mmCIF file of C-alpha atoms and ligand atoms in Angstrom:
data_model
loop_
_atom_site.group_PDB
_atom_site.id
_atom_site.type_symbol
_atom_site.label_atom_id
_atom_site.label_comp_id
_atom_site.label_asym_id
_atom_site.label_seq_id
_atom_site.Cartn_x
_atom_site.Cartn_y
_atom_site.Cartn_z
ATOM 1 C CA MET A 1056 -121.170 172.284 -82.802
ATOM 2 C CA LYS A 1057 -118.793 169.489 -83.747
ATOM 3 C CA ILE A 1058 -118.737 166.409 -81.527
ATOM 4 C CA ILE A 1059 -117.010 163.094 -82.132
ATOM 5 C CA ILE A 1060 -117.661 159.760 -80.477
ATOM 6 C CA ILE A 1061 -114.486 157.672 -80.263
ATOM 7 C CA ASN A 1062 -114.885 154.008 -79.399
ATOM 8 C CA GLY A 1063 -112.061 151.677 -78.480
ATOM 9 C CA PRO A 1064 -111.417 147.951 -78.834
ATOM 10 C CA ASN A 1065 -114.186 145.405 -79.329
ATOM 11 C CA LEU A 1066 -116.911 148.043 -79.429
ATOM 12 C CA ASN A 1067 -117.213 147.283 -83.156
ATOM 13 C CA LEU A 1068 -118.827 144.044 -81.968
ATOM 14 C CA LEU A 1069 -121.701 145.696 -80.107
ATOM 15 C CA GLY A 1070 -124.878 143.761 -80.828
ATOM 16 C CA LYS A 1071 -123.057 140.426 -80.806
ATOM 17 C CA ARG A 1072 -120.626 140.882 -77.934
ATOM 18 C CA GLU A 1073 -121.840 139.806 -74.460
ATOM 19 C CA PRO A 1074 -125.354 141.166 -75.106
ATOM 20 C CA GLU A 1075 -126.316 140.584 -71.455
ATOM 21 C CA ILE A 1076 -123.807 143.350 -70.579
ATOM 22 C CA TYR A 1077 -123.721 145.563 -73.656
ATOM 23 C CA GLY A 1078 -127.171 145.041 -75.209
ATOM 24 C CA GLY A 1079 -128.298 143.739 -78.572
ATOM 25 C CA LYS A 1080 -127.977 146.846 -80.739
ATOM 26 C CA THR A 1081 -125.126 147.618 -83.109
ATOM 27 C CA PHE A 1082 -123.371 150.936 -82.597
ATOM 28 C CA GLU A 1083 -124.053 151.873 -86.212
ATOM 29 C CA ALA A 1084 -127.823 151.564 -85.598
ATOM 30 C CA TYR A 1085 -127.572 153.529 -82.359
ATOM 31 C CA PHE A 1086 -125.432 156.200 -84.020
ATOM 32 C CA ALA A 1087 -128.085 156.643 -86.733
ATOM 33 C CA ASP A 1088 -130.656 157.228 -83.935
ATOM 34 C CA LEU A 1089 -128.368 159.853 -82.377
ATOM 35 C CA GLN A 1090 -127.923 161.621 -85.713
ATOM 36 C CA SER A 1091 -131.662 161.898 -86.224
ATOM 37 C CA LYS A 1092 -132.167 163.059 -82.630
ATOM 38 C CA PHE A 1093 -129.446 165.745 -82.784
ATOM 39 C CA LYS A 1094 -129.878 167.108 -86.307
ATOM 40 C CA ASP A 1095 -128.315 170.474 -85.453
ATOM 41 C CA LEU A 1096 -125.032 168.885 -84.367
ATOM 42 C CA GLU A 1097 -122.174 167.738 -86.531
ATOM 43 C CA LEU A 1098 -121.819 164.282 -85.027
ATOM 44 C CA GLU A 1099 -119.008 161.958 -86.030
ATOM 45 C CA TYR A 1100 -118.126 158.418 -85.073
ATOM 46 C CA TYR A 1101 -114.731 156.704 -85.073
ATOM 47 C CA GLN A 1102 -113.802 153.240 -83.814
ATOM 48 C CA SER A 1103 -110.479 151.454 -83.648
ATOM 49 C CA ASN A 1104 -109.109 148.378 -81.948
ATOM 50 C CA ILE A 1105 -105.610 149.858 -82.049
ATOM 51 C CA GLU A 1106 -104.334 152.034 -79.208
ATOM 52 C CA GLY A 1107 -102.055 154.219 -81.393
ATOM 53 C CA GLU A 1108 -104.850 154.898 -83.871
ATOM 54 C CA LEU A 1109 -107.078 156.102 -81.047
ATOM 55 C CA ILE A 1110 -104.294 158.432 -79.855
ATOM 56 C CA ASP A 1111 -103.776 159.710 -83.419
ATOM 57 C CA LYS A 1112 -107.516 160.471 -83.710
ATOM 58 C CA MET A 1113 -107.549 162.310 -80.368
ATOM 59 C CA GLN A 1114 -104.630 164.464 -81.554
ATOM 60 C CA GLU A 1115 -106.257 165.055 -84.948
ATOM 61 C CA VAL A 1116 -109.580 166.361 -83.562
ATOM 62 C CA GLY A 1117 -108.431 167.589 -80.163
ATOM 63 C CA PHE A 1118 -107.656 171.194 -81.090
ATOM 64 C CA THR A 1119 -110.619 172.013 -83.336
ATOM 65 C CA TYR A 1120 -113.687 170.014 -82.263
ATOM 66 C CA ASP A 1121 -116.056 171.187 -79.525
ATOM 67 C CA GLY A 1122 -116.312 167.870 -77.737
ATOM 68 C CA ILE A 1123 -115.002 164.320 -77.627
ATOM 69 C CA ILE A 1124 -117.011 161.453 -76.178
ATOM 70 C CA LEU A 1125 -114.514 158.703 -75.462
ATOM 71 C CA ASN A 1126 -115.245 155.105 -74.625
ATOM 72 C CA ALA A 1127 -111.704 153.748 -74.539
ATOM 73 C CA ALA A 1128 -113.131 150.314 -73.598
ATOM 74 C CA ALA A 1129 -110.390 148.006 -72.244
ATOM 75 C CA TYR A 1130 -107.689 150.660 -72.846
ATOM 76 C CA THR A 1131 -109.452 152.743 -70.172
ATOM 77 C CA HIS A 1132 -107.887 150.469 -67.597
ATOM 78 C CA THR A 1133 -104.416 150.122 -69.124
ATOM 79 C CA SER A 1134 -103.421 153.020 -71.359
ATOM 80 C CA VAL A 1135 -101.139 155.710 -69.971
ATOM 81 C CA GLY A 1136 -100.784 156.909 -73.587
ATOM 82 C CA LEU A 1137 -104.501 157.550 -74.048
ATOM 83 C CA GLY A 1138 -104.708 159.161 -70.612
ATOM 84 C CA ASP A 1139 -101.850 161.497 -71.578
ATOM 85 C CA ALA A 1140 -103.588 162.279 -74.900
ATOM 86 C CA VAL A 1141 -106.734 163.374 -73.049
ATOM 87 C CA LYS A 1142 -104.587 165.800 -71.038
ATOM 88 C CA ALA A 1143 -102.556 166.967 -74.042
ATOM 89 C CA ILE A 1144 -105.448 168.278 -76.147
ATOM 90 C CA ASN A 1145 -107.721 171.312 -75.739
ATOM 91 C CA THR A 1146 -111.088 169.791 -76.634
ATOM 92 C CA PRO A 1147 -113.013 168.641 -73.548
ATOM 93 C CA VAL A 1148 -113.395 164.875 -73.236
ATOM 94 C CA VAL A 1149 -116.345 163.139 -71.616
ATOM 95 C CA GLU A 1150 -115.504 159.558 -70.665
ATOM 96 C CA VAL A 1151 -118.321 157.123 -71.286
ATOM 97 C CA HIS A 1152 -118.971 153.466 -70.493
ATOM 98 C CA ILE A 1153 -121.975 151.367 -71.381
ATOM 99 C CA SER A 1154 -121.719 149.201 -68.273
ATOM 100 C CA ASN A 1155 -121.225 150.293 -64.683
ATOM 101 C CA THR A 1156 -117.553 149.365 -64.496
ATOM 102 C CA HIS A 1157 -117.573 149.753 -60.694
ATOM 103 C CA GLN A 1158 -119.986 146.831 -60.377
ATOM 104 C CA ARG A 1159 -117.597 144.613 -62.330
ATOM 105 C CA GLU A 1160 -114.100 143.142 -61.832
ATOM 106 C CA ASP A 1161 -111.589 145.147 -59.772
ATOM 107 C CA PHE A 1162 -109.345 145.852 -62.781
ATOM 108 C CA ARG A 1163 -112.251 147.803 -64.341
ATOM 109 C CA HIS A 1164 -112.395 150.156 -61.356
ATOM 110 C CA VAL A 1165 -109.225 151.944 -62.519
ATOM 111 C CA SER A 1166 -109.397 154.545 -65.295
ATOM 112 C CA TYR A 1167 -106.415 156.263 -66.898
ATOM 113 C CA ILE A 1168 -108.906 158.495 -68.751
ATOM 114 C CA SER A 1169 -110.823 159.988 -65.798
ATOM 115 C CA PRO A 1170 -108.057 162.274 -64.417
ATOM 116 C CA GLY A 1171 -108.063 164.309 -67.637
ATOM 117 C CA ALA A 1172 -111.770 164.036 -68.451
ATOM 118 C CA LYS A 1173 -114.309 166.805 -68.023
ATOM 119 C CA GLY A 1174 -116.702 164.230 -66.600
ATOM 120 C CA VAL A 1175 -117.599 160.564 -66.608
ATOM 121 C CA ILE A 1176 -120.906 158.902 -67.518
ATOM 122 C CA LEU A 1177 -121.270 155.167 -67.021
ATOM 123 C CA GLY A 1178 -123.774 152.431 -66.498
ATOM 124 C CA PHE A 1179 -126.703 153.718 -68.545
ATOM 125 C CA GLY A 1180 -126.256 151.352 -71.474
ATOM 126 C CA LEU A 1181 -125.985 153.023 -74.874
ATOM 127 C CA GLN A 1182 -127.902 155.944 -73.409
ATOM 128 C CA SER A 1183 -124.624 156.938 -71.721
ATOM 129 C CA TYR A 1184 -123.576 158.402 -75.101
ATOM 130 C CA GLU A 1185 -126.739 160.500 -75.395
ATOM 131 C CA LEU A 1186 -126.236 161.833 -71.861
ATOM 132 C CA ALA A 1187 -122.665 162.761 -72.832
ATOM 133 C CA ILE A 1188 -123.918 164.672 -75.883
ATOM 134 C CA ARG A 1189 -126.424 166.512 -73.694
ATOM 135 C CA SER A 1190 -123.634 167.463 -71.288
ATOM 136 C CA PHE A 1191 -122.048 169.476 -74.128
ATOM 137 C CA LEU A 1192 -125.292 171.325 -74.975
HETATM 138 C C1 LIG B 2539 -116.647 149.346 -71.405
HETATM 139 C C2 LIG B 2539 -116.166 148.761 -70.075
HETATM 140 C C3 LIG B 2539 -114.743 148.221 -70.198
HETATM 141 O O1 LIG B 2539 -114.318 147.679 -68.964
HETATM 142 C C4 LIG B 2539 -114.690 147.123 -71.239
HETATM 143 O O2 LIG B 2539 -113.359 146.693 -71.407
HETATM 144 C C5 LIG B 2539 -115.301 147.520 -72.535
HETATM 145 C C6 LIG B 2539 -116.509 148.334 -72.533
HETATM 146 C C7 LIG B 2539 -118.113 149.790 -71.350
HETATM 147 O O3 LIG B 2539 -118.512 150.552 -72.200
HETATM 148 O O4 LIG B 2539 -118.864 149.351 -70.467
HETATM 149 O O5 LIG B 2539 -114.866 147.085 -73.602
HETATM 150 O O6 LIG B 2539 -115.858 150.495 -71.699
#
């Protein structure tokens, strides 16, 4: 089974960025944990700060992979283009957030990703990604 985690803007700074919200671990370290936990899966990781690159990646993997775990970060709340990409592809997308966006500012309560997503997992810290993987199994 082939699953890709796609992370959007500023998630390359996990570990340093607002650790009181996002924790103190880098995504690279967490991804290594996931790979050793799910040895039977082909797990991939992609991150970009650029909206168009995220859309390109969704199109590239979205007809052949078994699952996409998407944390579109700030673009969640702004990007019609990414929302359309989720709807345009065949591979199911699980939307993930580290924080509980509904406990935060009002602008984070809107998601352009959710309408096309298979499901949404948020608020469990980095563990949200593991729960998303398990949802595909
Ligand atoms: C986030 C929540 C977004 O509102 C924010 O812009 C992020 C991270 C999360 O994982 O909690 O960058 O997607």
